[in-house]
Tab-separated table of C-alpha atoms and ligand atoms in Angstrom:
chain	number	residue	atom	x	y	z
A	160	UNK	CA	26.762	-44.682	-67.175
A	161	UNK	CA	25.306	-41.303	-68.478
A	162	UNK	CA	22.323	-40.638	-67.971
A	163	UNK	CA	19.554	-41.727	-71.354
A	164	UNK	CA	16.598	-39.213	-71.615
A	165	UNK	CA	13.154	-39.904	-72.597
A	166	UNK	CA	13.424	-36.782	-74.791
A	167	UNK	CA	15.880	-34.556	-76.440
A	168	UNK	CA	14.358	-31.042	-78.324
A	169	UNK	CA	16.450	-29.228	-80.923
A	170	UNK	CA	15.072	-25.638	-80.164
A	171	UNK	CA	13.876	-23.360	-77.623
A	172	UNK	CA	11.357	-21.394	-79.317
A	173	UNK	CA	7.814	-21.903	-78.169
A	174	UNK	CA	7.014	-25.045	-79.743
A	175	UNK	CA	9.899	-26.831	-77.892
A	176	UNK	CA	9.701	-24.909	-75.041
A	177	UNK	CA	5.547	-25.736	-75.171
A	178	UNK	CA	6.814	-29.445	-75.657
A	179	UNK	CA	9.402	-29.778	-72.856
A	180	UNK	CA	6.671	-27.817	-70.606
A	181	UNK	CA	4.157	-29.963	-71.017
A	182	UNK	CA	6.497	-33.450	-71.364
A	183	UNK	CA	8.337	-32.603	-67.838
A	184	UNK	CA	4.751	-32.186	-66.248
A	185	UNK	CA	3.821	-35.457	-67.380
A	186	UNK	CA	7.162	-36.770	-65.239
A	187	UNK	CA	9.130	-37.517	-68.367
A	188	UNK	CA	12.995	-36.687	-68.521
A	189	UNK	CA	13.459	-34.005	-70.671
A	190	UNK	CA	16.737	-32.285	-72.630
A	191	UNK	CA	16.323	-29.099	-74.577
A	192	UNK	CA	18.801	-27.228	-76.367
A	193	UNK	CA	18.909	-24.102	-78.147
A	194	UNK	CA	22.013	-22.510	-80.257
A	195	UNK	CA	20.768	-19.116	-79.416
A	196	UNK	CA	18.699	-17.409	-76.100
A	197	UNK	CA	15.500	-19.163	-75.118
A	198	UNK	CA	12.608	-17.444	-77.224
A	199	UNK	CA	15.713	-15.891	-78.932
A	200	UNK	CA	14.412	-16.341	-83.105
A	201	UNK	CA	10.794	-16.067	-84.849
A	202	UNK	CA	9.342	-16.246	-81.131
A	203	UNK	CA	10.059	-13.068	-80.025
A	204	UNK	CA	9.607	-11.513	-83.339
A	205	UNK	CA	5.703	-11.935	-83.678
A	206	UNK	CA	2.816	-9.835	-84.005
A	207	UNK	CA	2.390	-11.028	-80.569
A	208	UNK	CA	-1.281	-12.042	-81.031
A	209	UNK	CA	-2.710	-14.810	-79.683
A	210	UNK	CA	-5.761	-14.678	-81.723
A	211	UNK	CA	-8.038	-17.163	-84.394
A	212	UNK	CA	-6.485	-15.329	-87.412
A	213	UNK	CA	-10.082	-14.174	-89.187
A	214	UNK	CA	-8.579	-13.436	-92.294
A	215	UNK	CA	-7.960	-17.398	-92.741
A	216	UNK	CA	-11.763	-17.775	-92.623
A	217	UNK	CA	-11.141	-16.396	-96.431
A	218	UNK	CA	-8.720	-19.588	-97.406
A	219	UNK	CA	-11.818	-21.964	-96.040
A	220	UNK	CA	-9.269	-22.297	-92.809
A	221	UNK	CA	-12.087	-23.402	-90.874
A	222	UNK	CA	-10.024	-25.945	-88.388
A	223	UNK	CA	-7.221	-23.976	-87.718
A	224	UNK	CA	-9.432	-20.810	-87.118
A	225	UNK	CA	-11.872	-23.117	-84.458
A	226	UNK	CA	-8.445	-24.441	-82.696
A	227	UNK	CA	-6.979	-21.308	-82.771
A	228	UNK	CA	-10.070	-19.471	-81.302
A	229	UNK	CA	-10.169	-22.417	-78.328
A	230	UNK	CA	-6.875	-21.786	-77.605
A	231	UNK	CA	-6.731	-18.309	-77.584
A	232	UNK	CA	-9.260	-19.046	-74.485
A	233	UNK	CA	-7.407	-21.022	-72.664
A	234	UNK	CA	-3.509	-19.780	-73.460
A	235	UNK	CA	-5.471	-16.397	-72.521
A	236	UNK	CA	-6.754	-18.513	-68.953
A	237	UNK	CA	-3.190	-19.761	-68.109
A	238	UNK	CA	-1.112	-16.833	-68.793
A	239	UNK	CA	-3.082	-13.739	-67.620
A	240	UNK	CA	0.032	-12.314	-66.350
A	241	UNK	CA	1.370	-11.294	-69.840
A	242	UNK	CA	-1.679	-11.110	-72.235
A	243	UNK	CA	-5.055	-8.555	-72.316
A	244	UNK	CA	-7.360	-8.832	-74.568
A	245	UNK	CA	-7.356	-5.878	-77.450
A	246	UNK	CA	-10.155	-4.111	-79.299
A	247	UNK	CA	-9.316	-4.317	-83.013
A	248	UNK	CA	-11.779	-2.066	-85.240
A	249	UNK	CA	-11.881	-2.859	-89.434
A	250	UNK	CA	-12.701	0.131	-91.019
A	251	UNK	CA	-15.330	-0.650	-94.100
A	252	UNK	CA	-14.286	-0.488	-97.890
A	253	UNK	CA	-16.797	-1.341	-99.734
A	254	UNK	CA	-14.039	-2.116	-103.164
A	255	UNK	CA	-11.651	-4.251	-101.104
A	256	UNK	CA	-14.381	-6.504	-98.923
A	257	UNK	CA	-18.240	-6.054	-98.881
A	258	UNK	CA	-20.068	-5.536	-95.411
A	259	UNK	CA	-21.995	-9.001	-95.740
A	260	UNK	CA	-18.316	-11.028	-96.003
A	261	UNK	CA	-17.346	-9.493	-92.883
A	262	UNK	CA	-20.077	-9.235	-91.140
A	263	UNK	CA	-20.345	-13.799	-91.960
A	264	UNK	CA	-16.294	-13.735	-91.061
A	265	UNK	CA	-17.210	-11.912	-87.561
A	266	UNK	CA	-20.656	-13.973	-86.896
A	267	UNK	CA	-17.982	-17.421	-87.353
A	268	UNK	CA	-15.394	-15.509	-85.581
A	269	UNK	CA	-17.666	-14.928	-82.278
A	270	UNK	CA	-19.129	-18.795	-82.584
A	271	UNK	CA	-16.837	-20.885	-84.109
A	272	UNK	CA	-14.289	-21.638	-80.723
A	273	UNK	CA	-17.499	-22.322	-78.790
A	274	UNK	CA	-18.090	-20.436	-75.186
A	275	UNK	CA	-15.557	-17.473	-74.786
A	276	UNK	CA	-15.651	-14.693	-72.178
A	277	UNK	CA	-13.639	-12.480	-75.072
A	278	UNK	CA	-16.470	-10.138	-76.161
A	279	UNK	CA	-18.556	-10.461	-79.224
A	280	UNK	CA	-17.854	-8.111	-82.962
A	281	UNK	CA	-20.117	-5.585	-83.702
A	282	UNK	CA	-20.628	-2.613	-85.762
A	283	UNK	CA	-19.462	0.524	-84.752
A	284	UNK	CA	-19.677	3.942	-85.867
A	285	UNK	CA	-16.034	5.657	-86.359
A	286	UNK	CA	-17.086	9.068	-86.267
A	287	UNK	CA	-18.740	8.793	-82.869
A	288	UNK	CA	-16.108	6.669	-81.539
A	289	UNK	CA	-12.729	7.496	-82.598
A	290	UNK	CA	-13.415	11.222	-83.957
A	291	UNK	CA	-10.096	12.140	-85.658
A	292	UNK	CA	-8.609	9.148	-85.961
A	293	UNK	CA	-9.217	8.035	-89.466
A	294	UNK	CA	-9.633	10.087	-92.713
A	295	UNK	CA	-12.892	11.736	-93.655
A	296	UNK	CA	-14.183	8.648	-96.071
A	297	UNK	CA	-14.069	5.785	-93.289
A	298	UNK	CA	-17.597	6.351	-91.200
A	299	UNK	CA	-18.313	2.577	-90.275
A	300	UNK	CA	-16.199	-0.201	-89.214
A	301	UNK	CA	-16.678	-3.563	-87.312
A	302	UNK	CA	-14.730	-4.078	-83.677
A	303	UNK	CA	-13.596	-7.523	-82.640
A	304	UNK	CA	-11.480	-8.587	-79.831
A	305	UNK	CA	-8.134	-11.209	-80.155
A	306	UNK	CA	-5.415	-11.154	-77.090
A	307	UNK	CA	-1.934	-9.707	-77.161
A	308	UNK	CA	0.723	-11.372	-75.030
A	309	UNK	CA	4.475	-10.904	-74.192
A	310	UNK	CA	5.788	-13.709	-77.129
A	311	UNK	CA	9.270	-14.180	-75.772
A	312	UNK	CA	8.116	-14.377	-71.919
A	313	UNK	CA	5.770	-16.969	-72.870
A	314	UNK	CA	8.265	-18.650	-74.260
A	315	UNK	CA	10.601	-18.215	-70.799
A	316	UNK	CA	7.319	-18.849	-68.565
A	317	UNK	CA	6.993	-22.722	-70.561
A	318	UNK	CA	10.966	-23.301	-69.523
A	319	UNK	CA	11.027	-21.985	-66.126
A	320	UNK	CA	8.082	-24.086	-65.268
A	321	UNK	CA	9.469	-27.006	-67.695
A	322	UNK	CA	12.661	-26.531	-65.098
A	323	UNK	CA	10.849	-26.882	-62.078
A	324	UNK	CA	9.406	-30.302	-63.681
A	325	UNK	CA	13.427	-31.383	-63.830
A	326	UNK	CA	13.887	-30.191	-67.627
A	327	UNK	CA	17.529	-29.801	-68.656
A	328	UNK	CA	17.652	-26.758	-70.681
A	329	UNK	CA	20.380	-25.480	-72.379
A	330	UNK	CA	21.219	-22.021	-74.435
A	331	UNK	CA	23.840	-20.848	-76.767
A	332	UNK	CA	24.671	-24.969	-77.658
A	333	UNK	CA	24.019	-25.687	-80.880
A	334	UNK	CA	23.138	-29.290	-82.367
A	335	UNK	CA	26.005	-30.265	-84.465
A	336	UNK	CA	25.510	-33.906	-84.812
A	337	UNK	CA	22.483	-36.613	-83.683
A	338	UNK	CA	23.082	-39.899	-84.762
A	339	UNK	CA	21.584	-43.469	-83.520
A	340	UNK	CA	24.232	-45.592	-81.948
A	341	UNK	CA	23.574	-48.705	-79.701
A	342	UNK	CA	19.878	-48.011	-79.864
A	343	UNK	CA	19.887	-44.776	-78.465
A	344	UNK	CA	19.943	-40.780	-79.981
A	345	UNK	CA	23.108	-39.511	-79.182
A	346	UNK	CA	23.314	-36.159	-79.730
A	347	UNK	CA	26.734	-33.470	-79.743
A	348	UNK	CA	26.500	-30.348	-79.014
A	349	UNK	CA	28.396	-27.463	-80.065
A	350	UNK	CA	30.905	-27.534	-76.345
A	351	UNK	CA	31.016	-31.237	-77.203
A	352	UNK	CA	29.146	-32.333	-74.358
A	353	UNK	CA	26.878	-35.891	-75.636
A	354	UNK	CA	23.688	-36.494	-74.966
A	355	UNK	CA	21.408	-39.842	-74.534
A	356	UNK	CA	17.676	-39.787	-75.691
A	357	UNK	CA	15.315	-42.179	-76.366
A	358	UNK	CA	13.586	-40.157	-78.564
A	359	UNK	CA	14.551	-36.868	-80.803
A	360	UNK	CA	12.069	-33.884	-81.210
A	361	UNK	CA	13.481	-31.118	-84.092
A	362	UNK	CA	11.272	-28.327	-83.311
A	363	UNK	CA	13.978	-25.410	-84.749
A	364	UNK	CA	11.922	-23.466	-86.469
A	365	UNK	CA	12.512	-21.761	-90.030
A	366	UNK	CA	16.012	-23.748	-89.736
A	367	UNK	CA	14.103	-27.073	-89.483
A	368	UNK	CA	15.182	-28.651	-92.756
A	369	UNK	CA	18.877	-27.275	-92.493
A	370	UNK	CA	18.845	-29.413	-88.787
A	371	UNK	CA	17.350	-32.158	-90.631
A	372	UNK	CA	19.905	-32.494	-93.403
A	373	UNK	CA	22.987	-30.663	-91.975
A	374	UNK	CA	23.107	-32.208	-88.131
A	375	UNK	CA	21.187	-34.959	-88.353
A	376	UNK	CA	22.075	-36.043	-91.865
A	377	UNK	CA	17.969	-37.423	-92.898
A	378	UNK	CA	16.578	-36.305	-96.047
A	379	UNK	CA	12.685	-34.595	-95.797
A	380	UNK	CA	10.022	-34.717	-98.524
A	381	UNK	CA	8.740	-32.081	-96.701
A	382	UNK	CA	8.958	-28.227	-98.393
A	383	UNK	CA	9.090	-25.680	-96.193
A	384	UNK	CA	8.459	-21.939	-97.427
A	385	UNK	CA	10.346	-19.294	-95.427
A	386	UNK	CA	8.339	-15.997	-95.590
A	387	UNK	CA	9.539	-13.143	-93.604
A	388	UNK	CA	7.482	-10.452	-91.741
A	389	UNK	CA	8.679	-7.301	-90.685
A	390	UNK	CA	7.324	-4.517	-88.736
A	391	UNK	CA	7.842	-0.980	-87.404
A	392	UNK	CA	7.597	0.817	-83.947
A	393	UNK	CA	6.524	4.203	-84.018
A	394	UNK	CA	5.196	6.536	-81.053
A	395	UNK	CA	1.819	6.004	-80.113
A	396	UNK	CA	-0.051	7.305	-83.156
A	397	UNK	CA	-3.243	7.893	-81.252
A	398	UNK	CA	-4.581	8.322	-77.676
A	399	UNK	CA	-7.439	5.620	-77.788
A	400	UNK	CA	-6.295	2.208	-76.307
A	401	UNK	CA	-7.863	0.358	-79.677
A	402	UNK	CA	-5.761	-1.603	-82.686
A	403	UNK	CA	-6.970	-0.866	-86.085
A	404	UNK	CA	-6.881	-4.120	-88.621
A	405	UNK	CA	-6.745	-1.760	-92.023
A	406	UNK	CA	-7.174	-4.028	-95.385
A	407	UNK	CA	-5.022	-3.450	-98.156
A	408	UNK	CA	-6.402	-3.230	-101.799
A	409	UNK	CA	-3.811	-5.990	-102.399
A	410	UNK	CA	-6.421	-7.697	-99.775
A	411	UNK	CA	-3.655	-8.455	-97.338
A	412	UNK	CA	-4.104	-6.929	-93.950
A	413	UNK	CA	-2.227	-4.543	-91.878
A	414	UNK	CA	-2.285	-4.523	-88.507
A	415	UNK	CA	-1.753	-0.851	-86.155
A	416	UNK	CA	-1.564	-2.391	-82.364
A	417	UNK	CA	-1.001	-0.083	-78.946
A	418	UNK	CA	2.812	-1.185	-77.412
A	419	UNK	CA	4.566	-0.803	-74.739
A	420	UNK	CA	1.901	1.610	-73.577
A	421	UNK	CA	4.121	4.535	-75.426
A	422	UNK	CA	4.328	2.933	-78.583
A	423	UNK	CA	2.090	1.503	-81.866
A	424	UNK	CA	3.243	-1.763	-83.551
A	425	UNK	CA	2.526	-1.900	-87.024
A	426	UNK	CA	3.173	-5.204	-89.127
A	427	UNK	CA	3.590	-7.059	-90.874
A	428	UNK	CA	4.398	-7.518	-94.604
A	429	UNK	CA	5.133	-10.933	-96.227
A	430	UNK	CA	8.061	-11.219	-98.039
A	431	UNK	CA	9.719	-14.650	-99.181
A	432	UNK	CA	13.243	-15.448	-98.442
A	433	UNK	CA	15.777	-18.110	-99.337
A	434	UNK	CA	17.808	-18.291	-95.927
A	435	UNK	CA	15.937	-18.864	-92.201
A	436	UNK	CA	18.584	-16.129	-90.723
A	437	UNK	CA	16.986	-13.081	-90.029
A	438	UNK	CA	17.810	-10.364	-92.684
A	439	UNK	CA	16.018	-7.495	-91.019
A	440	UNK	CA	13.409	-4.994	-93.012
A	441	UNK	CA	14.442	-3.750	-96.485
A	442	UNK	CA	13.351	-0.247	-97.240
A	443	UNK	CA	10.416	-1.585	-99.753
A	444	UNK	CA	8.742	-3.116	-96.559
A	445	UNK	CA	9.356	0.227	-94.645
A	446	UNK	CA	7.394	1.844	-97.897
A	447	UNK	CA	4.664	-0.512	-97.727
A	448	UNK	CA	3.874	-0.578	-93.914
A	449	UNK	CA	4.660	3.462	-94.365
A	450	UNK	CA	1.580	3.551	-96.963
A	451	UNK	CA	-0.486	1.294	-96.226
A	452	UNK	CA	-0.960	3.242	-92.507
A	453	UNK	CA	-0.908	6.600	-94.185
A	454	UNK	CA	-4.084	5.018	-96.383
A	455	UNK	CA	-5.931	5.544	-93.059
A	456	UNK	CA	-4.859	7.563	-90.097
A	457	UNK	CA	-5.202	11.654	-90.802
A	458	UNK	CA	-2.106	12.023	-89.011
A	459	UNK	CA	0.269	10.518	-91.885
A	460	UNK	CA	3.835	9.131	-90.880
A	461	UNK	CA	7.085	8.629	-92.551
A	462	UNK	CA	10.089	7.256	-92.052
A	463	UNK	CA	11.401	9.426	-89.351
A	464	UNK	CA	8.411	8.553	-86.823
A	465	UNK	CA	10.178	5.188	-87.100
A	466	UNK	CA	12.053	4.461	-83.331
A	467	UNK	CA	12.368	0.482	-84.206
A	468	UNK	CA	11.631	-2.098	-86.389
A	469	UNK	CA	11.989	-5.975	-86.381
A	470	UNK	CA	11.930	-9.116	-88.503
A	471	UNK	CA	11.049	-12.398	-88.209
A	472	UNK	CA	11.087	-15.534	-90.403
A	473	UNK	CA	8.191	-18.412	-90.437
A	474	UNK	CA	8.485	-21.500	-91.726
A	475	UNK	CA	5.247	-22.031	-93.451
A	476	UNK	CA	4.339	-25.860	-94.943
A	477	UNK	CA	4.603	-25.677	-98.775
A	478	UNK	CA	1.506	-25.988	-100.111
A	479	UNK	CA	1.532	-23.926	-103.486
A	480	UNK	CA	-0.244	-20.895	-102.404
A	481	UNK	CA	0.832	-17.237	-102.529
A	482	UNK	CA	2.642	-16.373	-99.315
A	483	UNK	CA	-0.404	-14.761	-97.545
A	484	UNK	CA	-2.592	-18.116	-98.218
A	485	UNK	CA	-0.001	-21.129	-97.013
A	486	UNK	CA	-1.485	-22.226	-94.608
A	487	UNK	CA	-0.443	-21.355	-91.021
A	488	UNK	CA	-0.786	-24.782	-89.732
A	489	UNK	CA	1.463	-27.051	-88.745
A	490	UNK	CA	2.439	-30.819	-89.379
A	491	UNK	CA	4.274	-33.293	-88.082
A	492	UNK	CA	6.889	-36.078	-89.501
A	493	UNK	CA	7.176	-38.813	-87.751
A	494	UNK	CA	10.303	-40.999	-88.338
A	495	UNK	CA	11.131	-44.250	-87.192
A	496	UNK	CA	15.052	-44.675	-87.712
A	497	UNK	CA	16.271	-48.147	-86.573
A	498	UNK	CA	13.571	-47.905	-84.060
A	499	UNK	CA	13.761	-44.879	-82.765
A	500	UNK	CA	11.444	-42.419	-83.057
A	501	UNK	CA	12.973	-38.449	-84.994
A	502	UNK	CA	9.718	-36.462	-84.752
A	503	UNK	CA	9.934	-32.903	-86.905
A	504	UNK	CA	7.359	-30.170	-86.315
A	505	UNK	CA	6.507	-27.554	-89.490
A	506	UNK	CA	4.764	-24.833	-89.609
A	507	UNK	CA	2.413	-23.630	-86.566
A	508	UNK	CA	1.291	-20.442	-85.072
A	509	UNK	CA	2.290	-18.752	-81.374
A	510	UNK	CA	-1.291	-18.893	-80.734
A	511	UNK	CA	-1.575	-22.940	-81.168
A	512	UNK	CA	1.900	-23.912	-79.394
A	513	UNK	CA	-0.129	-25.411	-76.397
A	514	UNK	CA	-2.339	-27.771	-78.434
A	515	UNK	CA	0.886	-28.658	-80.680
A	516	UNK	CA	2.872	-29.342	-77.525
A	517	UNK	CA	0.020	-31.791	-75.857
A	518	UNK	CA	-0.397	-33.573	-79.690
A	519	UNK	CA	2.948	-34.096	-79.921
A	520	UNK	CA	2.720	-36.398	-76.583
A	521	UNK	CA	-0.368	-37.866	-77.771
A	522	UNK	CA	1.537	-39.300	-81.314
A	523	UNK	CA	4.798	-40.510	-79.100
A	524	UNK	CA	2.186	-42.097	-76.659
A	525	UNK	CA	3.555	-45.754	-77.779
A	526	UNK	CA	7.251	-45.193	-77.488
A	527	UNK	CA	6.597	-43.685	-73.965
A	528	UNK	CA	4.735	-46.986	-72.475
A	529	UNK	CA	5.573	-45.651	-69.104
A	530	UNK	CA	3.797	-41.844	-68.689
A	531	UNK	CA	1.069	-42.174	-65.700
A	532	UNK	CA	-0.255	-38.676	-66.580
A	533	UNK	CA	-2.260	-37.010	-69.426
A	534	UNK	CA	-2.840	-33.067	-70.516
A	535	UNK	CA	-2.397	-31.264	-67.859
A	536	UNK	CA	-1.865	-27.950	-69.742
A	537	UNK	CA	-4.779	-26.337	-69.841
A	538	UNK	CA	-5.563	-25.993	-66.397
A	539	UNK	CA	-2.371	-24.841	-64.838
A	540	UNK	CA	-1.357	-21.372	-65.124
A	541	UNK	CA	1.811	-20.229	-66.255
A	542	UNK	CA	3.831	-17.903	-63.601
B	249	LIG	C1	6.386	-11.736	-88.542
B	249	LIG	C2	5.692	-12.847	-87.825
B	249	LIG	C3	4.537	-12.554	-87.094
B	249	LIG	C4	3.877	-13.578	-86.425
B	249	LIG	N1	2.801	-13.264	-85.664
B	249	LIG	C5	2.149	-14.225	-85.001
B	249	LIG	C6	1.069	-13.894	-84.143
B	249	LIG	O1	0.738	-12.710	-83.920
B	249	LIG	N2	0.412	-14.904	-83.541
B	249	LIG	C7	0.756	-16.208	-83.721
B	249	LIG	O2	0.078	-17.075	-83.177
B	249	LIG	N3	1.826	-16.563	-84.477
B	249	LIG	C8	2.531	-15.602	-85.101
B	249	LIG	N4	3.630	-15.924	-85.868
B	249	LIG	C9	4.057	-17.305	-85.919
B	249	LIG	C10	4.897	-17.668	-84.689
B	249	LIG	O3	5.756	-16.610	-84.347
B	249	LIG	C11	5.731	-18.922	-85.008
B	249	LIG	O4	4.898	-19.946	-85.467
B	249	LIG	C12	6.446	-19.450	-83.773
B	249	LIG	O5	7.132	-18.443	-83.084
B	249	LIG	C13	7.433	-20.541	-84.210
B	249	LIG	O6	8.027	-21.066	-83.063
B	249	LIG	P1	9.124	-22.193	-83.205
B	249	LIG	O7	9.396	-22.692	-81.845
B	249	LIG	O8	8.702	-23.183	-84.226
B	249	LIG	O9	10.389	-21.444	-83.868
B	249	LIG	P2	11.497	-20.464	-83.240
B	249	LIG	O10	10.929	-19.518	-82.259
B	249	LIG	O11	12.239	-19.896	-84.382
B	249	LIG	O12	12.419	-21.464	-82.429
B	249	LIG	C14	13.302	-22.351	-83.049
B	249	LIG	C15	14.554	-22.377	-82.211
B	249	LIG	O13	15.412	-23.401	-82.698
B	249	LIG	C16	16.730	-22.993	-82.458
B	249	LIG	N5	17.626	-23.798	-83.297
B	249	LIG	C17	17.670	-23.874	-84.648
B	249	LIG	N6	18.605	-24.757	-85.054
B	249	LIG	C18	19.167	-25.270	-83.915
B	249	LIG	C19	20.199	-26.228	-83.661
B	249	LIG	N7	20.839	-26.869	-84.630
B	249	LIG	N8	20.524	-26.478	-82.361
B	249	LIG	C20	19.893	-25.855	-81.340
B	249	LIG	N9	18.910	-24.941	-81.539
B	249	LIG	C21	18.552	-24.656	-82.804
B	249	LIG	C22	16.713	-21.502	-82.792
B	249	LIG	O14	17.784	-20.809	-82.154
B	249	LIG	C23	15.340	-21.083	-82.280
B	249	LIG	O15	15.385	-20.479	-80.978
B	249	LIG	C24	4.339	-14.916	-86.511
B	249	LIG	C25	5.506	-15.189	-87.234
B	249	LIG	C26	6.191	-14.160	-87.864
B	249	LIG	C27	7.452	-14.441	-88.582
């Protein structure tokens, strides 16, 4: 008889990938497959921040800022390797964000993820410390620190080491069908191999709901809003290893980061779409990212400093809010279907995959009576 796994994840992004990572560790048997390459979708087309997110300290974020800022200590701990931590400098505009609202943002920024070897915000002057940089108006601006990592390679690093726990991981084999017969998951893939499970994980991403309804044939309450972000690779548009955050008067934030060591990485704009496939940037985004740098920098840019851009498409929870306020936290649904457990993930952020993964074993806890060990994550590095 075929062998019946304790777990079976739709999707190799970083969620599943942090899942299957952290379940194999824990001596569980583990199945994982993706219809694309590992890290393939929305993971490898991130801002590549691991970072608290300070602008969600303006939607009252609060808990997911103080997760986000622990983890960034730790995910920064584990995988050194492929993450440094970044200077990012806000220049001050007085009409789009008074000093005191930053300067409270920054103060809950440094405190709010409790002891952190990242260094603290301050205020800096710009004229003294990035002469020539920025136009003539910006003098002052505030410099905090988040981490930038290698998105995709995290991603890998959580399989390879999910592999060497005895994970079975497979790419380019899509889910077409997962059904419950004689108490067990058994799920088809798109080579029509079948696979046992105990339990089913659907961590795909923005395609979530379509692998909900279409392959596994279970209807959601949950509304999912697909927003994508795009953004564009230019040379390095200054010598000075530092990112700039520059605020928009539409108060949504742009970020300029150093890439590739030859290269800036500017994103990202926030545009809501209909399908989870990845449409690439539209021109209007190119305009926007285009101006909203040239607001700043003296040396302006257009569209022919442009050597690459990229997409990406989130899956944000619906909550009613305009697409730069849903909230970039994540939930879980938890099914029981003839009593086995189908366990959805929505939503998230890169930065919080680690935490998501270790709750995820946490809720299953009672349908996996026989796991001897607990989080083990945060300790052991990723290599
Ligand atoms: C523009 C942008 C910038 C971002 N920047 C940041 C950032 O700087 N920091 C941060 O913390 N977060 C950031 N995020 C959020 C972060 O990238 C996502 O939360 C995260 O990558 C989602 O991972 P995931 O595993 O849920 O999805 P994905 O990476 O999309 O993985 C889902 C996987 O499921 C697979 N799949 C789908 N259907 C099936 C099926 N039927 N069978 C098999 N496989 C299937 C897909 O091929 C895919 O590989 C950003 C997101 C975007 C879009």
């Amino acid at each position: 008889m075929s062998k019946v796994f304790d777990l079976f994840i739709i999707g190799g992004g970083i969620n599943g990938a942090g899942i299957a990572r952290d379940a194999a560790g824990r001596g569980l048997s583990v199945c994982l497959a993706d219809k694309g390459e590992i890290g393939g979708a929305t993971s490898s087309w991130s801002t590549k921040l691991i970072h608290g997110g300070l602008r969600y300290l303006e939607n009252y974020e609060f808990k997911l800022v103080r997760e986000s800022l622990k983890e960034r200590e730790i995910v920064y701990k584990i995988a050194k390797s492929i993450s440094k931590p970044v200077p990012f400098i806000i220049p001050y505009v007085d009409k789009i964000r008074p000093a005191w609202l930053i300067k409270i943002g920054l103060f809950l920024y440094d405190n709010l993820g409790g002891k952190s070897k990242i260094p603290k915000s301050k205020t800096i002057d710009l004229k003294k410390n990035f002469p020539n940089i920025l136009k003539e108006e910006y003098k002052t601006g505030f410099r905090y620190f988040d981490i930038q990592i290698d998105d995709k390679k995290l991603t890998k690093l959580n399989i390879k080491d999910a592999k060497k726990n005895k994970a079975k991981i497979l790419e380019y084999n899509k889910v077409k069908k997962a059904k419950i017969i004689d108490n067990q998951w058994i799920i088809t893939l798109q080579d029509g191999k079948k696979i046992k499970s105990k339990i089913l994980i659907n961590a795909s991403g923005p395609w979530i709901n379509e692998t909900l309804h279409k392959n596994i044939k279970i209807t959601s309450k949950k509304k999912i809003r697909l927003v994508k972000g795009s953004h564009i690779i230019t040379k390095k548009l200054y010598k000075a290893d530092v990112a700039f955050t520059f605020q928009n008067t539409d108060k949504r934030i742009i970020f300029v980061i150093p890439y590739k060591r030859k290269f800036s990485l500017i994103g990202t704009t926030e545009i809501e779409v209909k399908s989870p496939e990845n449409q690439g940037i539209s021109k209007k985004e190119i305009g926007y990212l285009i101006k909203s740098v040239n607001n700043y920098l003296n040396n302006e840019i257009s569209k022919k400093d442009i050597v690459d851009t990229y997409s990406g498409v989130r899956p944000l929870i619906e909550d009613f809010n305009t697409a730069s306020k849903v909230t970039r936290d994540y939930v879980f649904d938890l099914k029981i279907i003839n009593k086995l457990p189908l366990l959805n993930i929505y939503g998230g952020k890169l930065t919080t995959y680690r935490k998501l993964s270790e709750k995820v074993l946490f809720d299953l806890k009672k349908f996996l009576p026989k796991t001897k060990k607990g989080p083990w994550t945060d300790k052991k590095k990723l290599f």
